[in-house]
Coordinates of C-alpha atoms in Angstrom, one line a residue:
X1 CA -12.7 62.7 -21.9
X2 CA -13.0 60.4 -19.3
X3 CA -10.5 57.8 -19.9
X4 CA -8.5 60.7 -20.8
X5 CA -8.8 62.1 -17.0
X6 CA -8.2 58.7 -15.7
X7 CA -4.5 58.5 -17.5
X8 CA -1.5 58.3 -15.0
X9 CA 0.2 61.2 -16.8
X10 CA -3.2 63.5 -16.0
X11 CA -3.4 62.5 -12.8
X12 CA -0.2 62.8 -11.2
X13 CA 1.6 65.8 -13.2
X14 CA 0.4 68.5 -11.5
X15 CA 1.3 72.2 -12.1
X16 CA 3.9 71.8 -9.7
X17 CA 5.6 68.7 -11.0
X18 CA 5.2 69.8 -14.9
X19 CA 7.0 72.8 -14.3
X20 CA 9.9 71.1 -12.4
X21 CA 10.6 68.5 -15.3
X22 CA 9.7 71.0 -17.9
X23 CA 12.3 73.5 -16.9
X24 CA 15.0 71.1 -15.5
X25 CA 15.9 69.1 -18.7
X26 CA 15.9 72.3 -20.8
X27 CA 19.6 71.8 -21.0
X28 CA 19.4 69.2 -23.0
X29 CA 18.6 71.5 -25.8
X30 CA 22.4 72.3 -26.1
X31 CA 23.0 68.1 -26.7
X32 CA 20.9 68.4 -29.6
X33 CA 21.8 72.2 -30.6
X34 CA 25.4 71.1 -31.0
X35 CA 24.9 68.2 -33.5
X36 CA 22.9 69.9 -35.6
X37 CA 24.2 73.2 -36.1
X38 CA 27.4 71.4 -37.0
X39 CA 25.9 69.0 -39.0
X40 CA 24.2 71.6 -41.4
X41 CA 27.4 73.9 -41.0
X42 CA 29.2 71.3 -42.8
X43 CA 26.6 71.7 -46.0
X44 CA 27.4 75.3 -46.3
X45 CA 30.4 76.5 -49.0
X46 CA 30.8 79.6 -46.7
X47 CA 31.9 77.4 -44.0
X48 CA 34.2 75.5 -46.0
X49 CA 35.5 78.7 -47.8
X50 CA 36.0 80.3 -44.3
X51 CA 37.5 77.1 -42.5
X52 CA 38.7 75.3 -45.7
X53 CA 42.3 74.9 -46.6
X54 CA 43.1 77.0 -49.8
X55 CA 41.9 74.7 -53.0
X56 CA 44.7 73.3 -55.3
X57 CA 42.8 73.7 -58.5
X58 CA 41.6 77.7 -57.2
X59 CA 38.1 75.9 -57.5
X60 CA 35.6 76.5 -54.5
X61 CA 37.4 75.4 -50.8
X62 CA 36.2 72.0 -49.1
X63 CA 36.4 70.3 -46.1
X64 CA 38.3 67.4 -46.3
X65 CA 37.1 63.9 -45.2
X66 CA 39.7 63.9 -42.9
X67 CA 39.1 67.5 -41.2
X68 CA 35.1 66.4 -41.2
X69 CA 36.1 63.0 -39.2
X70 CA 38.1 65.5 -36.7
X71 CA 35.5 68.1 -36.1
X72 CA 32.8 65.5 -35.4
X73 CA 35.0 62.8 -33.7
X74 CA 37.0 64.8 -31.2
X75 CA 33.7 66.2 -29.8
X76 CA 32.4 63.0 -29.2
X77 CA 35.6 62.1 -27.3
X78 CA 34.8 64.8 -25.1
X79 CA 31.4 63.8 -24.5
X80 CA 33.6 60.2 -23.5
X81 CA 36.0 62.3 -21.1
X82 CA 32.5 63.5 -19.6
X83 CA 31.0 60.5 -18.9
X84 CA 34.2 59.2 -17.3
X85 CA 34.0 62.5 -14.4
X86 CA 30.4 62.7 -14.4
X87 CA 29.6 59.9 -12.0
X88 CA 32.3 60.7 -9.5
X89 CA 30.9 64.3 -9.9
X90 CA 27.2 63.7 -9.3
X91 CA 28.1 61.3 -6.1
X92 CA 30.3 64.2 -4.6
X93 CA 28.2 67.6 -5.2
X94 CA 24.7 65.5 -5.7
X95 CA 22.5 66.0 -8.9
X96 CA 21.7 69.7 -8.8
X97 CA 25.2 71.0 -7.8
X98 CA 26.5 68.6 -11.3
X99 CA 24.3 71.1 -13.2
X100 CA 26.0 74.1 -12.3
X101 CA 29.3 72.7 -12.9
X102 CA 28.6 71.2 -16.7
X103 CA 26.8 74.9 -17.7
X104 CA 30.6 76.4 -16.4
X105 CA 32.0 73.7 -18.8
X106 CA 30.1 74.5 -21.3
X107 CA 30.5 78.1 -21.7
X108 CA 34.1 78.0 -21.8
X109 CA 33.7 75.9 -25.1
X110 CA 31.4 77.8 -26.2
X111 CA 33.3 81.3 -25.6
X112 CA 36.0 79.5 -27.5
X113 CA 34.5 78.7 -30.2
X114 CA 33.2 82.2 -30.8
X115 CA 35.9 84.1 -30.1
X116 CA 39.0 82.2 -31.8
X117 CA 38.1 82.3 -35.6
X118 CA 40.0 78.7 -36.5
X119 CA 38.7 75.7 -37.9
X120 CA 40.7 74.0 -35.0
X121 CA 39.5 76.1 -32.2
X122 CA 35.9 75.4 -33.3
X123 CA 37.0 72.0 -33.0
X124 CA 38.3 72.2 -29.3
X125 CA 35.9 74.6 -27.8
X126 CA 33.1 72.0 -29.5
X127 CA 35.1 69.2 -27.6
X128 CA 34.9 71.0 -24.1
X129 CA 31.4 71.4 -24.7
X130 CA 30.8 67.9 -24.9
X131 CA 32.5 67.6 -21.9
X132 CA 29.5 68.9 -20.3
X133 CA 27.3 66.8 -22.5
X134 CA 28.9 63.9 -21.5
X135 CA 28.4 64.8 -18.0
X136 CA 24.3 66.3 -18.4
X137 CA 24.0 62.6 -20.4
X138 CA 24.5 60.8 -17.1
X139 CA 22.9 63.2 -14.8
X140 CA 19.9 64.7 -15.8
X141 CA 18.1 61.2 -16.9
X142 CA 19.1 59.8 -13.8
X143 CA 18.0 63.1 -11.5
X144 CA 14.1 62.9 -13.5
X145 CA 14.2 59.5 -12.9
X146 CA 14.4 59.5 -9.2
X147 CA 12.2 62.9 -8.5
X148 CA 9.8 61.0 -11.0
X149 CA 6.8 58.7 -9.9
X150 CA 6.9 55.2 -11.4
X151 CA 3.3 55.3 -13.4
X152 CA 4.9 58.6 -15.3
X153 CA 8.5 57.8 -14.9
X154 CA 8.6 57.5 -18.9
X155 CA 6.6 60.4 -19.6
X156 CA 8.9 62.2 -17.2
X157 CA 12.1 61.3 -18.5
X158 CA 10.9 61.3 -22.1
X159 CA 11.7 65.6 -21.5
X160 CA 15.2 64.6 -21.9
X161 CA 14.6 63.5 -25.0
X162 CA 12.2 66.1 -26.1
X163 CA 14.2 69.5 -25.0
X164 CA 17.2 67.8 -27.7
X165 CA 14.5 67.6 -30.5
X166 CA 14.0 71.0 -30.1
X167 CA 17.6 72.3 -30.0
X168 CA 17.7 70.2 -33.0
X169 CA 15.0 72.1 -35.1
X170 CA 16.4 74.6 -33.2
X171 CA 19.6 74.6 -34.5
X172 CA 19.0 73.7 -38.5
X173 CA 16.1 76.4 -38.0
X174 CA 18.6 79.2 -37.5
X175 CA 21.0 77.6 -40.4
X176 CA 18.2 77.6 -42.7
X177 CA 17.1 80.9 -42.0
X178 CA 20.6 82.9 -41.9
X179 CA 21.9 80.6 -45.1
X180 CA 20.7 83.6 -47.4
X181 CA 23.6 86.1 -46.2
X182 CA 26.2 84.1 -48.1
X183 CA 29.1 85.0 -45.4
X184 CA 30.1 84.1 -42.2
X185 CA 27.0 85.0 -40.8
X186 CA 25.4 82.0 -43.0
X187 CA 27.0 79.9 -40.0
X188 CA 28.3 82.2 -36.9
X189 CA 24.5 83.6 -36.2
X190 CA 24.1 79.7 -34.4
X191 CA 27.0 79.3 -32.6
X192 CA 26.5 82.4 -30.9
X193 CA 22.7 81.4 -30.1
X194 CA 24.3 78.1 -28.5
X195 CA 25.3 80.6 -25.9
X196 CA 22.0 81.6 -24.3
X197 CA 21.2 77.6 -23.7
X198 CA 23.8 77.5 -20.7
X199 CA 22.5 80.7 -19.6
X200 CA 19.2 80.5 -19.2
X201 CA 20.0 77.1 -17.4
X202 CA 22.3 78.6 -14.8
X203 CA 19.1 80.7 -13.9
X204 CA 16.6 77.8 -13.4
X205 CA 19.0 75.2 -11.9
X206 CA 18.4 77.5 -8.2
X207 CA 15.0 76.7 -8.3
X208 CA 15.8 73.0 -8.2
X209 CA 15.1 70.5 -5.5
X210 CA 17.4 67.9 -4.8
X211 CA 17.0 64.1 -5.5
X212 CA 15.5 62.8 -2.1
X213 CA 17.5 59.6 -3.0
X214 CA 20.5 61.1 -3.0
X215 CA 20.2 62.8 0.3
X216 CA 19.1 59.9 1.9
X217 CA 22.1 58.2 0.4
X218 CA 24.4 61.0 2.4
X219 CA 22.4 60.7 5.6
X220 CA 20.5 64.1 5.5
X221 CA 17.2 62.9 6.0
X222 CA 15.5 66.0 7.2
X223 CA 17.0 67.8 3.8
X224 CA 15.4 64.8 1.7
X225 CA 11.9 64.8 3.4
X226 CA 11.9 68.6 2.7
X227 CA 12.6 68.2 -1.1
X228 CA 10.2 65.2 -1.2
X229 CA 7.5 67.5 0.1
X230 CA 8.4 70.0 -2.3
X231 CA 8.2 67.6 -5.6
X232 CA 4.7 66.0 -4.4
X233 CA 3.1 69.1 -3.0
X234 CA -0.4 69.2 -4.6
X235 CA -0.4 65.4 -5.3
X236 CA 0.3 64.0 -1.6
X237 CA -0.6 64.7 1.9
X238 CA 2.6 65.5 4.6
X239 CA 2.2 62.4 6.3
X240 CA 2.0 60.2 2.7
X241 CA 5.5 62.3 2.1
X242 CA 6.9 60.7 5.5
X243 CA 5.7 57.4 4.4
X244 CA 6.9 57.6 1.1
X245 CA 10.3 58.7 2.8
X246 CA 10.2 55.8 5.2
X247 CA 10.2 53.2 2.7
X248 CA 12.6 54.5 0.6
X249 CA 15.0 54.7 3.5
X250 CA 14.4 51.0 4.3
X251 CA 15.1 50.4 0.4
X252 CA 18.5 51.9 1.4
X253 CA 19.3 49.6 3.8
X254 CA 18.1 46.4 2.3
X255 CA 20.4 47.3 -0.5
X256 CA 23.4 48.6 1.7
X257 CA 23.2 45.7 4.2
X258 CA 22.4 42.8 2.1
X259 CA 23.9 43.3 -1.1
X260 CA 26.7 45.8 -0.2
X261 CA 27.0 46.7 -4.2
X262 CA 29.6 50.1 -4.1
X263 CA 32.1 49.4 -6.9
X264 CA 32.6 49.5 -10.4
X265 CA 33.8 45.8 -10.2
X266 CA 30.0 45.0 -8.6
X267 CA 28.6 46.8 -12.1
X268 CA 29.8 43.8 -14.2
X269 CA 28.8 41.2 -11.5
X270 CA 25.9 39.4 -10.8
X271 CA 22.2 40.7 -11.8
X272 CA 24.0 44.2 -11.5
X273 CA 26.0 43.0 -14.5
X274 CA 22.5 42.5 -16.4
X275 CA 21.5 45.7 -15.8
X276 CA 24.6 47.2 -17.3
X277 CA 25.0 45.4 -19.6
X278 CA 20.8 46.4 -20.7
X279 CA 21.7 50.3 -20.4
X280 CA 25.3 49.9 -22.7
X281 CA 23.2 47.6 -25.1
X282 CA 20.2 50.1 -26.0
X283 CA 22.7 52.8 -25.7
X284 CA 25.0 51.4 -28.2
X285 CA 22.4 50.0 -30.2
X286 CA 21.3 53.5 -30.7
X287 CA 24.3 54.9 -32.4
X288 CA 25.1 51.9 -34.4
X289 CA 21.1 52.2 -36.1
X290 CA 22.1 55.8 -37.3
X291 CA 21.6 58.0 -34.7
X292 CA 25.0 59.4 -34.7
X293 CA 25.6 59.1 -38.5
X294 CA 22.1 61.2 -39.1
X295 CA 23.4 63.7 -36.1
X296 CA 26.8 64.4 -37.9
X297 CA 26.1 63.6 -41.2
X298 CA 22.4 63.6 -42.2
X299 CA 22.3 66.4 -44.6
X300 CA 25.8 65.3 -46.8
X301 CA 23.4 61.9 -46.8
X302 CA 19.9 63.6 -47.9
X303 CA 22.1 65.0 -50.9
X304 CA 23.2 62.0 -51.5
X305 CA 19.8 60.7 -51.9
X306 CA 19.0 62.9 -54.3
X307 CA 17.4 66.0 -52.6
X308 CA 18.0 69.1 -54.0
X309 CA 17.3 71.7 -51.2
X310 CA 19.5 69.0 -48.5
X311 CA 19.1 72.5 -45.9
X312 CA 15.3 72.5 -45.9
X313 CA 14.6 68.7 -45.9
X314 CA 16.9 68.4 -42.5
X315 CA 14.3 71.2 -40.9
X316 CA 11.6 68.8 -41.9
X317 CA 13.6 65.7 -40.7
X318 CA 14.0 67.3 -37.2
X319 CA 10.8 68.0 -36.8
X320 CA 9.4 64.7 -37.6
X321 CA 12.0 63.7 -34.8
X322 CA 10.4 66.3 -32.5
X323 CA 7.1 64.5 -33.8
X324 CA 8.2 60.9 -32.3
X325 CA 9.8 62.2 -29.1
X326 CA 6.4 64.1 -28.4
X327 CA 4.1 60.5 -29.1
X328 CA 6.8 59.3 -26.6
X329 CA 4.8 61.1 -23.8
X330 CA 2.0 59.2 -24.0
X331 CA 3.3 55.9 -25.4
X332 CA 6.3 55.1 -23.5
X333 CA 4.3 54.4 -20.5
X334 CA 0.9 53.3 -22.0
X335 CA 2.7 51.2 -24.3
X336 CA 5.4 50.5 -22.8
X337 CA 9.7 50.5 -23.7
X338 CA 9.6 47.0 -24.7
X339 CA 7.1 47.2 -27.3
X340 CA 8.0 50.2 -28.8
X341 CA 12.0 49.1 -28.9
X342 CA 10.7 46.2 -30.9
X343 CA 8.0 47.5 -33.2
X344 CA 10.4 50.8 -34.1
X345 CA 13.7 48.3 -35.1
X346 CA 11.7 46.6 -37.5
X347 CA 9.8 49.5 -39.1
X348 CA 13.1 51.8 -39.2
X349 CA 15.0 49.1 -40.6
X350 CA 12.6 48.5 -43.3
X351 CA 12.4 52.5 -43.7
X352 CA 16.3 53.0 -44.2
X353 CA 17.1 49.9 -46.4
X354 CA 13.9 50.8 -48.5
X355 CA 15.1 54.2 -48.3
X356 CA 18.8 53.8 -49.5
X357 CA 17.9 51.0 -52.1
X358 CA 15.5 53.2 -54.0
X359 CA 18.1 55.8 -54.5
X360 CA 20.9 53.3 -55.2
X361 CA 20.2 51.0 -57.7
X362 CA 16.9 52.7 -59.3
X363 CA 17.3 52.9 -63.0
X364 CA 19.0 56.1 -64.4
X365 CA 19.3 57.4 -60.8
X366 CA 18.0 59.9 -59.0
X367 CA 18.0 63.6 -59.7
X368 CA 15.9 65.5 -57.4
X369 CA 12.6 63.5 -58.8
X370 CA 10.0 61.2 -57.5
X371 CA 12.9 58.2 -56.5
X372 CA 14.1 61.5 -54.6
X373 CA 10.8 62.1 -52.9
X374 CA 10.8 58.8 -52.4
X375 CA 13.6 58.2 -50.3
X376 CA 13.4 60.9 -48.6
X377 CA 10.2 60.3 -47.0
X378 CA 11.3 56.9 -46.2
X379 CA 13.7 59.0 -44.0
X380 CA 11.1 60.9 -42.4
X381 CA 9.2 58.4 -41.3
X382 CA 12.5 56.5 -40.3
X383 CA 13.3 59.9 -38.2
X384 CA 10.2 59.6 -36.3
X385 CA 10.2 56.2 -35.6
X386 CA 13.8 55.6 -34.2
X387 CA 13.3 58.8 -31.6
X388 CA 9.9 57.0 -30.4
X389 CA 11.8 54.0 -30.0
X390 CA 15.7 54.4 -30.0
X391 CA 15.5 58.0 -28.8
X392 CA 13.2 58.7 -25.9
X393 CA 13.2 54.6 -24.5
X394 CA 16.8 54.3 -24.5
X395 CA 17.1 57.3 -22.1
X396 CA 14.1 56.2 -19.9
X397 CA 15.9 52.6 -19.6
X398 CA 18.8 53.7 -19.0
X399 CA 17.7 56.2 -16.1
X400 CA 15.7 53.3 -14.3
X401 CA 17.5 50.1 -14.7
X402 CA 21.0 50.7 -12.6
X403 CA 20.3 50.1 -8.4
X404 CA 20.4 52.9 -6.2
X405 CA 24.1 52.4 -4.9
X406 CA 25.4 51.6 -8.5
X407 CA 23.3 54.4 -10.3
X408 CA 25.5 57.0 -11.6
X409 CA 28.8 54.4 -12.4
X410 CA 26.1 51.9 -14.3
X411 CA 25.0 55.2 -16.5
X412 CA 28.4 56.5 -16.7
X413 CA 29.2 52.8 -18.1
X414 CA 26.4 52.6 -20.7
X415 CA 27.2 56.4 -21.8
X416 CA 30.8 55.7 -22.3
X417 CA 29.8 52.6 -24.2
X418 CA 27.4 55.1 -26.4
X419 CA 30.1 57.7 -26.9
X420 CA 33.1 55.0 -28.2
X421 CA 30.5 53.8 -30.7
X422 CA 29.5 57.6 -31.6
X423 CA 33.4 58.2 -31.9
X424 CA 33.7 54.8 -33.8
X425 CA 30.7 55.9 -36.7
X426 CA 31.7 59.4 -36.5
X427 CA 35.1 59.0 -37.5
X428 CA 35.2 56.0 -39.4
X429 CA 31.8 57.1 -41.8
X430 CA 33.4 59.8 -44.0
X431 CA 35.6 57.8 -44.8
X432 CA 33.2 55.2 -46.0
X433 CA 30.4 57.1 -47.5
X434 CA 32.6 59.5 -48.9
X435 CA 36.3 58.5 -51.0
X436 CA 37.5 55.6 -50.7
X437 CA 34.8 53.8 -49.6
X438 CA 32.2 55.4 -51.6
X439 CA 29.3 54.0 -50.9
X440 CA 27.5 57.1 -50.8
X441 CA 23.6 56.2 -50.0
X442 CA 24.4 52.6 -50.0
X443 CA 25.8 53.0 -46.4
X444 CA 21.9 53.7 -45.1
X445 CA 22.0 49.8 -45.8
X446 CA 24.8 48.9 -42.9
X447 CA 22.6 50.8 -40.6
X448 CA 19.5 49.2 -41.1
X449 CA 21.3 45.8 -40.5
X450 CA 21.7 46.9 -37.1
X451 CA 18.2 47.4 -36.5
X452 CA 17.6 43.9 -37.1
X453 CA 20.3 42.9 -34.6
X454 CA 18.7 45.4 -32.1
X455 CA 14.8 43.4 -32.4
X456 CA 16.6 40.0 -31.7
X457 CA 18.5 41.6 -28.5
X458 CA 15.5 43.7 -27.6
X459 CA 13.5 40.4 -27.4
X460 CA 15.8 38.2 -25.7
X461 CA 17.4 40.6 -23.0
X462 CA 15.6 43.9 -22.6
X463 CA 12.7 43.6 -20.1
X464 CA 9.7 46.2 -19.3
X465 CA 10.8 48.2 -16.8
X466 CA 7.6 50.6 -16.7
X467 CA 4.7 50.5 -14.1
X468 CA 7.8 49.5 -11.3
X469 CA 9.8 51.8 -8.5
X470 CA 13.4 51.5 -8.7
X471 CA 13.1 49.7 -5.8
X472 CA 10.7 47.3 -7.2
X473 CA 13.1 47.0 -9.6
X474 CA 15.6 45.8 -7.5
X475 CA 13.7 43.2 -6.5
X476 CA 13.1 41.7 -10.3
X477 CA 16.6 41.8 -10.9
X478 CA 18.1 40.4 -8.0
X479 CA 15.1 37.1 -8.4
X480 CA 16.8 36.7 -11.3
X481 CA 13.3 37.0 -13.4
X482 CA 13.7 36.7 -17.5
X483 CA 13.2 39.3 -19.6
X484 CA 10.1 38.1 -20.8
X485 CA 8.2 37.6 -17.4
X486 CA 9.3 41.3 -16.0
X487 CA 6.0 42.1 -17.1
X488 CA 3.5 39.9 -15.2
X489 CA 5.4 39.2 -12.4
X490 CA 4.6 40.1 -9.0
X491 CA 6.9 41.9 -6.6
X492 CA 5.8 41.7 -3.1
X493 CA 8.5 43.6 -0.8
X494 CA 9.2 47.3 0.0
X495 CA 10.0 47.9 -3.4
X496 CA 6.6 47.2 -4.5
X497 CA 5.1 49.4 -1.2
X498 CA 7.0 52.1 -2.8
X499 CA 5.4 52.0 -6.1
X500 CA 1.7 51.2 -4.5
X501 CA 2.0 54.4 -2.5
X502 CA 3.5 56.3 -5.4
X503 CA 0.4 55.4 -7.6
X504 CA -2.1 55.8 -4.8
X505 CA -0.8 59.3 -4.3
X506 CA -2.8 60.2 -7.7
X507 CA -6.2 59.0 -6.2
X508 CA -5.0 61.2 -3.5
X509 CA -4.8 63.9 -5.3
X510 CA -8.0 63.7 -7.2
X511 CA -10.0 63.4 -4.0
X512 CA -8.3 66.4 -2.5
X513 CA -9.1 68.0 -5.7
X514 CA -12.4 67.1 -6.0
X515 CA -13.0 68.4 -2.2
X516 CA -13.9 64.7 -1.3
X517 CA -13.4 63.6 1.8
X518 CA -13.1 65.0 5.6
X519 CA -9.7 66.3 5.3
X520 CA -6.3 65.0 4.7
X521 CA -6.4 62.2 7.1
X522 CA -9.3 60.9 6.5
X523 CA -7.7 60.6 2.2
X524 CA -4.7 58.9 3.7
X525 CA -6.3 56.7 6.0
X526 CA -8.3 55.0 2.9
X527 CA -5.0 55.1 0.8
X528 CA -3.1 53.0 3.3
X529 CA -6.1 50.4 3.2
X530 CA -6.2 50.7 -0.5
X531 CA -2.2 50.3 -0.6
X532 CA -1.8 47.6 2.0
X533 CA -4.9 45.7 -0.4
X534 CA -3.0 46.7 -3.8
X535 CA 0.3 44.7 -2.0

């Protein structure tokens, strides 16, 4: 119990800050709510018989390949289109404002979707709604990221991730459950629960602060102390707020005055262009292991494995998901991204090709038996690894590794690069694990190749980004230090004050706590010696 009281995470997430990050990134339940209850739509025959056009042999209606590349593609262009507005959005209005305007977004697709009854209006008002996925993609990770302290800046973010897990389960929960109606219900009863997601955001988003970074990036200093203040109440003293404030504000300048970094040209230049080009990577990366190809079409894929009861194996599947993004909490900072990038391509490669092998060339095939048992929990653990590694990490890095004036265009950059290659699987895989292609649970294999791509890139290019400010950050990029030496090496201006003061702000918090101590000054007075020492 005491190593467990002297963790970052227990230290320095209050009550205060828990709620904020719990209850902020609860929109990202509708990222994963929209996958899935599409996803398991398309395994039902009342969706196909209600959507389906008329059969020619007056057997039961399907879906065909082509309509199924539609439905799922077009949505992920719109999550594209979002990307594309969201950074010039979130510079204009600032982070919290964005949120209002993507849960307006997204109830017009959803309204749509519900109140047209057409295969082709589902399609569209799914499409608007990843408008405003596109957009809460870039925004929210980026908003957590800079309210977040740099010793829990994983943890923090790792919500993100977590909140889509559990519109996931969500989601194939509510399929599973209403299945047994055998009519339009069997589907509709989820896309009308979609609708309380934006909702019940709308309400929380007034409750927000705004990003301190951003305010001071507009001049309004006095509004960014105040929301500073806000987010570290409990876990730092007023005057460690103004220092913290101080230093950030010099960080500004530094960056503003000496490497004058404003356009989307300076994205692809310089160490800026490294850091783009480390968010698009683990971003793309992602998709192209199966992320996007599980999302759209996991449960056609579990049949093809040999599963009987597809419908109940995805509920199980999600929640092994949930299972991984909730380890993520604790390992993405103890750990580390780096590690767990690495460790989770190798395992979830092995998983997936072990996985599709056993049901694709065992002898006599597989028909719902042990080779089917088989596969399938190669799958599960496959599920839990790549959202440890390729689900919750690849948000965290790419919240944290763009600089402050290039934040939201580097992110809109990497998340446009995600969505082409989500577009690119989504559209191209029917066609490939269905006719003509047919390779059915052989495709599992093409993924899996990618995971071994990702280890080698991982290792070469992607360095450890936890422990560090963003500021600090800055500083490691811009001396041009490898990937390999991010971890040990020693930062020793205002970026690395920042963090010191960010992490000292726990001990703080514990001696205030703890009643140690002749008051607040006396705390802060040590913590400045301790930080000025730590530097």
């Amino acid at each position: 119990m005491s190593r467990f009281g002297d963790l970052a995470v227990v230290k320095e997430l209050t009550p205060r800050t828990l709620a904020l990050f719990f209850f902020m990134s609860i929109g990202a339940i509708n990222f994963g709510f929209d996958n899935n209850w599409w996803n398991c739509a398309l395994s039902l025959q009342e969706f196909a018989d209600y959507y389906g056009p008329p059969s020619k042999d007056g057997g039961p209606k399907t879906l065909p390949s082509s309509w199924q590349s539609a439905g799922s593609g077009t949505a992920n262009a719109g999550m594209v289109i979002g990307c594309l507005i969201a950074g010039a959005i979130g510079r204009r209005v600032g982070r919290r404002m964005s949120i209002v305007v993507l849960v307006g977004i997204a109830l017009v697709g959803m309204i749509i979707q519900n109140a047209i009854h057409s295969f082709w209006a589902v399609m569209a008002g799914r499409m608007i709604n990843a408008i405003s996925m596109g957009i809460e993609s870039n925004v929210m990770p980026m908003y957590m990221a800079e309210l977040a302290p740099p010793a829990i800046r994983g943890s923090i973010v790792n919500f993100y991730q977590w909140w889509q897990m559990i519109g996931a389960l969500l989601a194939v929960g509510i399929v599973f459950g209403s299945r047994h109606y055998g009519n339009e219900w069997s589907f509709r009863i989820v896309m009308l629960v979609q609708l309380i997601i934006p909702i019940l955001l709308f309400c929380i988003v007034w409750i927000l602060p705004e990003s301190p970074r951003w305010l001071l990036m507009k001049d309004r200093r006095e509004d960014a102390y105040k929301s500073l203040a806000f987010i570290r109440k409990g876990a730092a003293t007023p005057m460690e707020v103004e220092q913290e404030l101080d230093l950030l504000q010099e960080a500004n300048f530094e960056q503003e005055h000496f490497h004058r970094a404003t356009s989307y040209k300076d994205c692809i230049q310089g160490s800026n262009g490294r850091r783009t080009l480390i968010a698009a990577s683990v971003q793309v990366l992602q998709q192209l292991q199966g992320n996007s190809f599980i999302s759209s079409y996991g449960v056609i894929y579990l049949q093809q494995l040999g599963v009987t009861d597809a419908l109940k194996a995805q509920v199980i599947f999600v929640s092994m998901s949930l299972a991984g993004a909730s380890f993520a909490f604790y390992l993405a900072d103890r750990v580390g991204r780096r590690p767990l990038f690495l460790s989770t391509a190798v395992l979830a490669w092995a998983c997936i090709w072990f996985s599709a092998g056993l049901s694709s060339f065992w002898p006599g095939g597989v028909s719902g038996g042990p080779v089917a048992k088989g596969s399938l929990s190669c799958m599960l653990i496959w599920s839990c690894l790549t959202t440890l590694g390729w689900g919750s990490c690849v948000w965290i890095t790419t919240s944290e590794v763009a600089t402050a004036q290039l934040r939201e265009k580097t992110i809109s950059i990497a998340t446009i690069f995600s969505f082409i290659a989500v577009l690119l699987v989504t559209y191209i895989n029917p066609f490939v694990q269905n006719a003509p292609g047919n390779l059915g649970s052989k495709v599992g294999f093409v993924y899996g190749s990618f995971s071994v791509i990702a280890f080698v890139w991982v290792y070469f290019m992607v360095p450890e980004l936890s422990g560090r400010s963003l500021e600090e950050l800055d500083e490691l990029f811009q001396s041009k230090v490898s990937a390999r030496m991010f971890k040990s090496y020693q930062c020793s201006g205002v970026g690395a004050k920042i963090t010191a003061i960010q992490d000292l702000n726990a001990n703080a918090h514990a001696h205030i706590l703890e009643g140690k101590g002749g008051g607040d000054s006396e705390v802060v007075s040590q913590e400045n010696v301790n930080m000025d020492a730590k530097v």
